[in-house]
């Protein structure tokens, strides 16, 4: 009888711990935003506008839908600080293949980024959305992709 009671208590305790862990994990889970680059080899993201609350934690999962090799048509996803000139950033980035097309001198303008992906590859980044409302541009920094249209905007508002 004693043993049964102990076993029941042990099970109850284990169950409680399991429940607590699950609830905590859910509360901390970021909102997932799936973005595909180069669907049908078009130079754009299928999600060009992302709305988020100040300080929200999000996870951007980028998939490269292009069929071409990474060196010919890789794609990345780079979120920049508010007010950054994305054309100037893209121009500087184009010369820095060795850095995954992130310009060394403008690294401070990058809030979050998913590295360069080859065909059918996926990558992700989890980050906290800035607390200041406004428009934050994102782009693919592979040479010429942004100027053709591979860009978008993260809109932060309460
Ligand atoms: Cu691209």
XYZ file of N, CA and C and ligand atoms in Angstrom:
475
model
N 0.829 -1.215 0.000
C 0.000 0.000 0.000
C 0.861 1.262 0.000
N 1.878 1.241 0.853
C 2.809 2.374 0.944
C 3.513 2.601 -0.395
N 3.908 1.472 -0.982
C 4.646 1.555 -2.256
C 3.771 2.178 -3.349
N 2.504 1.762 -3.380
C 1.588 2.303 -4.383
C 1.414 3.806 -4.241
N 1.292 4.226 -2.997
C 1.109 5.657 -2.742
C 2.335 6.431 -3.203
N 3.527 5.872 -2.916
C 4.776 6.512 -3.320
C 4.840 6.617 -4.844
N 4.474 5.528 -5.517
C 4.514 5.507 -6.983
C 3.560 6.561 -7.551
N 2.392 6.659 -6.946
C 1.405 7.630 -7.421
C 1.922 9.054 -7.234
N 2.551 9.285 -6.097
C 3.115 10.613 -5.827
C 4.225 10.950 -6.826
N 5.066 9.950 -7.095
C 6.180 10.143 -8.030
C 5.646 10.502 -9.415
N 4.634 9.776 -9.846
C 4.037 10.028 -11.167
C 3.434 11.434 -11.212
N 2.735 11.776 -10.138
C 2.107 13.091 -10.080
C 3.161 14.198 -10.182
N 4.272 14.002 -9.435
C 5.347 14.992 -9.436
C 5.960 15.125 -10.828
N 6.234 13.987 -11.461
C 6.818 14.011 -12.803
C 5.894 14.728 -13.786
N 4.601 14.392 -13.622
C 3.608 15.012 -14.503
C 3.585 16.517 -14.338
N 3.682 16.970 -13.108
C 3.665 18.404 -12.839
C 4.858 19.104 -13.468
N 6.016 18.471 -13.331
C 7.216 19.066 -13.916
C 7.071 19.183 -15.434
N 6.551 18.096 -16.028
C 6.387 18.076 -17.491
C 5.487 19.213 -17.945
N 4.399 19.409 -17.225
C 3.426 20.434 -17.579
C 4.062 21.829 -17.472
N 4.778 22.057 -16.391
C 5.417 23.345 -16.159
C 6.389 23.668 -17.293
N 7.172 22.673 -17.664
C 8.169 22.886 -18.726
C 7.501 23.260 -20.049
N 6.415 22.566 -20.380
C 5.724 22.801 -21.642
C 5.169 24.224 -21.699
N 4.542 24.636 -20.619
C 3.948 25.973 -20.578
C 5.026 27.047 -20.724
N 6.151 26.853 -20.023
C 7.241 27.822 -20.077
C 7.804 27.921 -21.495
N 7.964 26.778 -22.160
C 8.524 26.768 -23.513
C 7.600 27.497 -24.481
N 6.306 27.289 -24.334
C 5.347 27.947 -25.223
C 5.385 29.464 -25.054
N 5.502 29.909 -23.815
C 5.506 31.340 -23.536
C 6.719 32.015 -24.178
N 7.834 31.282 -24.267
C 9.054 31.868 -24.795
C 9.212 31.651 -26.296
N 8.321 30.853 -26.901
C 8.472 30.502 -28.314
C 8.286 31.730 -29.207
N 9.213 31.970 -30.117
C 9.066 33.121 -31.013
C 7.997 32.871 -32.082
N 7.469 33.945 -32.620
C 6.541 33.816 -33.750
C 7.377 33.508 -34.990
N 6.987 32.460 -35.711
C 7.753 32.044 -36.885
C 7.211 32.718 -38.143
N 8.111 33.314 -38.902
C 7.739 33.954 -40.167
C 8.519 33.257 -41.279
N 7.774 32.575 -42.146
C 8.439 31.838 -43.232
C 8.533 32.725 -44.466
N 9.732 32.833 -44.985
C 9.975 33.664 -46.167
C 10.683 32.808 -47.220
N 10.181 32.890 -48.453
C 10.855 32.176 -49.529
C 11.440 33.198 -50.501
N 12.662 32.927 -50.909
C 13.343 33.814 -51.855
C 13.446 33.129 -53.211
N 13.144 33.886 -54.253
C 13.361 33.373 -55.600
C 12.382 32.325 -56.075
N 11.119 32.415 -55.628
C 10.106 31.477 -56.124
C 9.975 31.677 -57.639
N 10.041 30.592 -58.376
C 10.036 30.621 -59.854
C 11.146 31.527 -60.389
N 12.249 31.543 -59.647
C 13.440 32.318 -60.006
C 13.206 33.820 -60.130
N 12.124 34.307 -59.526
C 11.857 35.752 -59.512
C 12.707 36.387 -58.420
N 13.257 37.557 -58.701
C 14.127 38.211 -57.732
C 13.324 38.984 -56.693
N 12.621 38.227 -55.863
C 11.873 38.846 -54.766
C 11.643 37.846 -53.643
N 11.217 38.385 -52.500
C 10.802 37.542 -51.375
C 9.296 37.366 -51.492
N 8.771 36.212 -51.105
C 7.310 36.050 -51.165
C 6.618 36.780 -50.003
N 7.393 37.188 -49.005
C 6.858 38.028 -47.925
C 7.644 39.341 -47.954
N 6.996 40.400 -48.427
C 7.694 41.687 -48.571
C 7.372 42.643 -47.429
N 6.304 42.352 -46.693
C 5.944 43.192 -45.555
C 5.726 42.315 -44.327
N 6.434 42.635 -43.269
C 6.272 41.914 -42.006
C 5.842 42.935 -40.959
N 4.737 42.673 -40.290
C 4.290 43.556 -39.212
C 4.621 42.906 -37.884
N 5.099 43.704 -36.954
C 5.462 43.151 -35.652
C 5.238 44.187 -34.564
N 5.085 43.690 -33.360
C 4.925 44.563 -32.194
C 6.312 44.917 -31.662
N 6.458 46.102 -31.079
C 7.756 46.486 -30.501
C 8.237 45.449 -29.488
N 9.479 45.031 -29.642
C 10.070 44.108 -28.683
C 9.671 42.651 -28.832
N 8.817 42.368 -29.812
C 8.378 40.987 -30.031
C 9.560 40.113 -30.474
N 9.529 38.853 -30.062
C 10.569 37.930 -30.524
C 10.031 37.163 -31.725
N 10.748 37.224 -32.822
C 10.322 36.518 -34.032
C 11.463 35.642 -34.558
N 11.064 34.629 -35.294
C 12.036 33.771 -35.959
C 11.744 33.819 -37.460
N 12.679 34.317 -38.232
C 12.522 34.327 -39.683
C 13.207 33.076 -40.236
N 12.426 32.285 -40.966
C 12.969 31.086 -41.610
C 12.975 31.353 -43.106
N 14.163 31.457 -43.656
C 14.311 31.762 -45.080
C 14.606 30.485 -45.857
N 13.902 30.311 -46.971
C 14.180 29.195 -47.868
C 14.516 29.747 -49.242
N 15.592 29.247 -49.800
C 15.975 29.641 -51.157
C 15.287 28.694 -52.136
N 14.328 29.217 -52.879
C 13.543 28.393 -53.797
C 14.150 28.328 -55.203
N 15.275 28.986 -55.391
C 15.913 29.006 -56.717
C 16.640 27.689 -57.008
N 16.781 27.409 -58.297
C 17.439 26.169 -58.705
C 18.914 26.377 -59.040
N 19.370 27.630 -59.043
C 20.738 27.907 -59.482
C 21.751 27.811 -58.341
N 23.002 27.496 -58.681
C 24.028 27.371 -57.628
C 24.193 28.646 -56.804
N 24.633 28.444 -55.567
C 24.810 29.532 -54.602
C 25.700 30.663 -55.136
N 26.747 30.296 -55.847
C 27.688 31.312 -56.351
C 27.085 32.148 -57.468
N 26.091 31.588 -58.145
C 25.448 32.295 -59.254
C 24.233 33.071 -58.771
N 23.459 32.441 -57.857
C 22.232 33.070 -57.392
C 21.879 32.645 -55.973
N 22.783 32.958 -55.049
C 22.488 32.684 -53.641
C 21.545 33.763 -53.129
N 20.893 33.464 -52.022
C 20.013 34.473 -51.405
C 20.254 34.514 -49.899
N 20.157 35.704 -49.356
C 20.210 35.857 -47.907
C 19.092 36.802 -47.488
N 19.004 37.084 -46.215
C 17.964 37.984 -45.686
C 18.626 38.836 -44.626
N 18.646 40.138 -44.864
C 19.372 41.046 -43.972
C 18.446 42.183 -43.549
N 18.211 42.274 -42.244
C 17.355 43.330 -41.690
C 18.235 44.471 -41.191
N 17.898 45.687 -41.629
C 18.732 46.849 -41.309
C 18.032 47.818 -40.364
N 18.834 48.655 -39.763
C 18.288 49.660 -38.854
C 17.446 50.665 -39.633
N 16.555 51.283 -38.907
C 15.631 52.264 -39.479
C 16.412 53.390 -40.164
N 15.974 53.733 -41.367
C 16.591 54.868 -42.051
C 17.854 54.543 -42.836
N 18.279 53.271 -42.827
C 19.482 52.908 -43.603
C 19.170 52.986 -45.097
N 20.117 53.547 -45.849
C 19.987 53.616 -47.307
C 20.298 52.221 -47.857
N 19.256 51.481 -48.228
C 19.492 50.081 -48.624
C 20.246 49.961 -49.942
N 20.094 50.935 -50.825
C 20.827 50.861 -52.096
C 22.329 51.036 -51.862
N 22.680 51.966 -50.990
C 24.092 52.174 -50.649
C 24.647 50.948 -49.929
N 23.816 50.373 -49.045
C 24.232 49.171 -48.307
C 24.467 48.021 -49.294
N 23.528 47.832 -50.229
C 23.627 46.747 -51.207
C 24.855 46.922 -52.098
N 25.149 48.155 -52.448
C 26.304 48.448 -53.296
C 27.595 48.060 -52.579
N 27.693 48.443 -51.310
C 28.881 48.102 -50.511
C 28.962 46.591 -50.301
N 27.795 45.960 -50.111
C 27.743 44.515 -49.858
C 28.221 43.705 -51.064
N 27.907 44.196 -52.248
C 28.226 43.464 -53.483
C 29.716 43.176 -53.622
N 30.537 44.036 -53.013
C 31.992 43.874 -53.122
C 32.555 42.945 -52.049
N 31.696 42.410 -51.176
C 32.197 41.626 -50.051
C 31.672 40.190 -50.010
N 31.922 39.490 -51.119
C 31.514 38.083 -51.216
C 32.123 37.251 -50.087
N 33.365 37.562 -49.728
C 34.068 36.785 -48.695
C 33.378 36.897 -47.329
N 32.636 37.964 -47.129
C 31.912 38.150 -45.865
C 30.436 37.785 -45.996
N 30.104 36.977 -46.971
C 28.705 36.606 -47.165
C 27.869 37.799 -47.587
N 28.519 38.750 -48.259
C 27.869 39.979 -48.753
C 27.302 40.853 -47.631
N 28.017 40.856 -46.514
C 27.708 41.807 -45.438
C 28.902 42.764 -45.374
N 28.706 44.028 -45.690
C 29.845 44.952 -45.685
C 30.398 45.178 -44.281
N 31.663 44.886 -44.138
C 32.340 44.946 -42.828
C 32.116 46.284 -42.116
N 32.223 47.365 -42.887
C 32.122 48.693 -42.270
C 30.692 49.110 -41.928
N 29.716 48.331 -42.382
C 28.325 48.695 -42.081
C 27.616 47.615 -41.264
N 28.428 46.766 -40.634
C 27.879 45.676 -39.811
C 26.978 46.202 -38.708
N 27.267 47.404 -38.229
C 26.484 47.994 -37.137
C 25.057 48.343 -37.565
N 24.794 48.285 -38.869
C 23.442 48.580 -39.357
C 22.586 47.326 -39.479
N 23.201 46.164 -39.215
C 22.478 44.894 -39.337
C 21.847 44.525 -37.990
N 20.519 44.407 -37.994
C 19.808 44.000 -36.776
C 19.813 42.474 -36.670
N 19.569 41.816 -37.796
C 19.533 40.351 -37.841
C 19.727 39.911 -39.277
N 20.281 38.731 -39.467
C 20.398 38.241 -40.842
C 20.473 36.720 -40.915
N 19.985 36.208 -42.050
C 20.134 34.786 -42.379
C 21.215 34.751 -43.448
N 22.217 33.916 -43.262
C 23.347 33.840 -44.192
C 22.959 33.345 -45.578
N 23.900 33.481 -46.479
C 23.674 33.125 -47.878
C 23.324 31.638 -48.037
N 22.259 31.374 -48.780
C 21.775 30.003 -48.972
C 21.886 29.560 -50.419
N 22.196 28.284 -50.612
C 22.187 27.678 -51.938
C 20.796 27.165 -52.266
N 20.637 26.531 -53.441
C 19.313 26.052 -53.861
C 18.673 25.092 -52.862
N 17.418 25.372 -52.544
C 16.602 24.562 -51.624
C 17.132 24.495 -50.193
N 18.039 25.361 -49.856
C 18.526 25.400 -48.476
C 17.649 26.332 -47.656
N 17.613 26.084 -46.341
C 16.892 26.959 -45.419
C 17.816 27.396 -44.302
N 17.569 28.587 -43.822
C 18.328 29.099 -42.684
C 17.372 29.925 -41.842
N 17.771 30.211 -40.611
C 16.855 30.959 -39.751
C 17.607 31.879 -38.807
N 16.881 32.861 -38.330
C 17.435 33.748 -37.320
C 16.307 34.134 -36.364
N 16.602 34.095 -35.077
C 15.640 34.512 -34.056
C 16.156 35.806 -33.445
N 15.296 36.794 -33.392
C 15.745 38.083 -32.856
C 14.581 38.841 -32.227
N 14.955 39.848 -31.475
C 13.954 40.701 -30.850
C 13.740 41.920 -31.747
N 12.501 42.156 -32.097
C 12.123 43.310 -32.914
C 12.463 44.588 -32.129
N 12.980 45.622 -32.816
C 13.299 46.865 -32.099
C 12.087 47.405 -31.336
N 12.365 48.092 -30.252
C 11.274 48.628 -29.428
C 10.723 49.931 -30.002
N 11.485 50.528 -30.903
C 11.055 51.800 -31.485
C 10.190 51.563 -32.727
N 8.945 52.039 -32.714
C 8.086 51.853 -33.886
C 8.688 52.509 -35.132
N 8.350 51.973 -36.298
C 8.865 52.542 -37.537
C 9.060 51.475 -38.599
N 9.706 51.865 -39.698
C 9.925 50.950 -40.821
C 11.397 50.575 -40.911
N 11.625 49.266 -40.880
C 12.986 48.727 -40.928
C 13.140 47.914 -42.211
N 14.024 48.339 -43.109
C 14.143 47.642 -44.394
C 14.907 46.318 -44.290
N 14.509 45.364 -45.131
C 15.317 44.143 -45.269
C 15.550 43.881 -46.752
N 16.601 43.151 -47.033
C 16.976 42.907 -48.418
C 17.828 41.653 -48.542
N 17.990 41.204 -49.799
C 18.986 40.187 -50.125
C 20.170 40.979 -50.649
N 21.373 40.696 -50.095
C 22.533 41.496 -50.494
C 23.378 40.828 -51.579
N 22.894 39.720 -52.153
C 23.614 39.145 -53.298
C 23.591 40.210 -54.398
N 24.735 40.377 -55.114
C 24.818 41.474 -56.090
C 23.603 41.606 -57.008
N 23.071 42.802 -57.056
C 21.973 43.216 -57.944
C 20.568 42.756 -57.515
N 20.476 41.837 -56.587
C 19.138 41.323 -56.243
C 18.209 42.381 -55.636
N 18.758 43.226 -54.778
C 17.930 44.252 -54.139
C 17.405 45.255 -55.157
N 18.275 45.667 -56.072
C 17.840 46.682 -57.050
C 16.772 46.131 -57.994
N 16.750 44.799 -58.165
C 15.706 44.198 -59.016
C 14.398 44.047 -58.224
N 14.485 43.983 -56.920
C 13.246 43.907 -56.123
C 13.256 42.966 -54.943
N 14.427 42.351 -54.652
C 14.471 41.418 -53.528
C 14.686 42.190 -52.224
N 13.594 42.774 -51.762
C 13.641 43.595 -50.563
C 12.250 43.674 -49.943
N 12.187 44.251 -48.758
C 10.890 44.394 -48.085
C 11.024 45.272 -46.864
N 9.982 45.275 -46.047
C 9.952 46.174 -44.897
C 9.350 45.494 -43.679
N 10.059 45.632 -42.570
C 9.505 45.225 -41.277
C 8.854 46.463 -40.671
N 7.565 46.368 -40.432
C 6.846 47.513 -39.880
C 6.553 47.244 -38.406
N 7.150 48.057 -37.558
C 6.985 47.895 -36.117
C 5.978 48.927 -35.627
N 4.880 48.432 -35.084
C 3.897 49.359 -34.506
C 3.159 48.730 -33.347
N 2.711 49.575 -32.444
C 2.014 49.108 -31.245
C 0.618 48.626 -31.579
Cu 18.901 37.143 -53.600
